[in-house]
Tab-separated table of C-alpha atoms in Angstrom:
chain	number	residue	atom	x	y	z
M	1	MET	CA	-8.702	-8.634	0.726
M	2	SER	CA	-8.396	-5.105	1.792
M	3	ALA	CA	-5.538	-3.060	2.255
M	4	VAL	CA	-6.822	-1.812	5.427
M	5	PRO	CA	-6.644	-4.416	8.343
M	6	GLU	CA	-10.039	-5.142	9.840
M	7	ASN	CA	-9.283	-3.726	13.189
M	8	GLU	CA	-8.573	-0.202	11.937
M	9	PRO	CA	-11.552	2.262	11.298
M	10	ARG	CA	-12.176	3.163	7.757
M	11	ILE	CA	-12.290	6.754	6.962
M	12	ALA	CA	-14.697	8.179	4.505
M	13	PRO	CA	-13.700	11.087	2.044
M	14	GLN	CA	-14.797	14.363	3.474
M	15	PHE	CA	-17.359	14.818	0.564
M	16	PHE	CA	-19.498	12.288	1.987
M	17	LYS	CA	-19.891	14.179	5.065
M	18	VAL	CA	-18.810	11.236	7.166
M	19	GLN	CA	-16.870	12.291	10.373
M	20	SER	CA	-13.771	10.279	10.742
M	21	THR	CA	-12.309	8.873	14.029
M	22	GLN	CA	-9.798	10.821	15.456
M	23	TYR	CA	-7.417	9.534	18.343
M	24	SER	CA	-6.316	11.534	21.420
M	25	ILE	CA	-3.708	10.735	23.975
M	26	PRO	CA	-4.754	11.134	27.462
M	27	GLN	CA	-2.921	13.511	29.527
M	28	ASP	CA	-2.420	11.127	32.323
M	29	SER	CA	-0.723	8.520	30.426
M	30	GLY	CA	2.627	9.987	30.560
M	31	ASP	CA	3.133	9.835	26.868
M	32	ALA	CA	4.269	13.493	26.762
M	33	SER	CA	7.020	12.948	29.234
M	34	ARG	CA	8.187	9.753	27.412
M	35	ALA	CA	8.137	11.761	24.062
M	36	ARG	CA	10.323	14.636	25.835
M	37	GLY	CA	12.743	11.879	27.283
M	38	LEU	CA	13.172	10.311	23.777
M	39	LEU	CA	14.115	14.138	22.566
M	40	GLN	CA	16.459	14.746	25.262
M	41	SER	CA	18.230	11.371	24.707
M	42	ALA	CA	18.488	11.901	20.986
M	43	TRP	CA	19.807	15.455	21.729
M	44	HIS	CA	22.382	14.194	24.210
M	45	ARG	CA	23.574	11.120	21.818
M	46	LEU	CA	23.791	13.978	19.058
M	47	SER	CA	25.879	16.137	21.271
M	48	SER	CA	28.238	13.438	22.018
M	49	TRP	CA	28.651	12.810	18.446
M	50	HIS	CA	29.348	16.295	17.391
M	51	GLN	CA	31.873	16.569	20.734
M	52	LYS	CA	33.450	13.148	19.397
M	53	ARG	CA	34.042	14.575	15.916
M	54	GLU	CA	35.374	17.997	17.231
M	55	THR	CA	37.585	16.282	19.778
M	56	ARG	CA	38.900	14.073	16.797
M	57	ARG	CA	39.396	17.016	14.560
M	58	VAL	CA	41.708	18.819	17.068
M	59	LEU	CA	43.679	15.634	17.750
M	60	ARG	CA	43.976	15.340	13.956
M	61	ASP	CA	45.593	18.857	13.511
M	62	LEU	CA	48.117	18.522	16.543
M	63	THR	CA	51.718	19.132	15.845
M	64	ASP	CA	54.278	16.440	17.040
M	65	ASP	CA	55.253	18.257	20.054
M	66	GLY	CA	51.403	18.497	21.096
M	67	LEU	CA	50.922	14.601	20.465
M	68	LEU	CA	54.193	14.055	22.378
M	69	ASP	CA	52.674	15.944	25.526
M	70	ILE	CA	49.567	13.941	25.511
M	71	GLY	CA	51.832	10.834	25.005
M	72	ILE	CA	50.213	9.468	21.727
M	73	THR	CA	52.111	8.902	18.453
M	74	ARG	CA	51.019	10.380	14.976
M	75	ALA	CA	49.739	6.884	14.074
M	76	GLN	CA	47.701	6.567	17.080
M	77	ALA	CA	46.224	10.167	16.491
M	78	ARG	CA	45.593	9.200	13.145
M	79	GLU	CA	43.815	5.921	13.651
M	80	GLU	CA	41.819	7.816	16.507
M	81	ALA	CA	40.911	10.655	14.013
M	82	GLY	CA	39.742	8.029	11.249
M	83	LYS	CA	37.193	6.320	13.313
M	84	SER	CA	33.486	6.551	12.451
M	85	LEU	CA	31.283	9.350	14.299
M	86	PHE	CA	29.388	6.490	16.125
M	87	TRP	CA	32.150	4.806	17.471
M	88	ASP	CA	32.661	5.004	21.145
């Protein structure tokens, strides 16, 4: 039994002078725009996580007067600041 599936082309080493099969992505397939969309989505998610991290850091460092101004207790601030980066 071969490690290469039967439907996959076999690629010979270069010293045998055999050309390997190369795959190209057609321009009209929309793959480039899909990839761009995935990258934008990943960037927005990372930006959101970073903003949450920074906001929780500021909340953690607020004084008692600052916490009173926004209407939360020190325990609530500690609980929010202790949440995971991925928590919504």
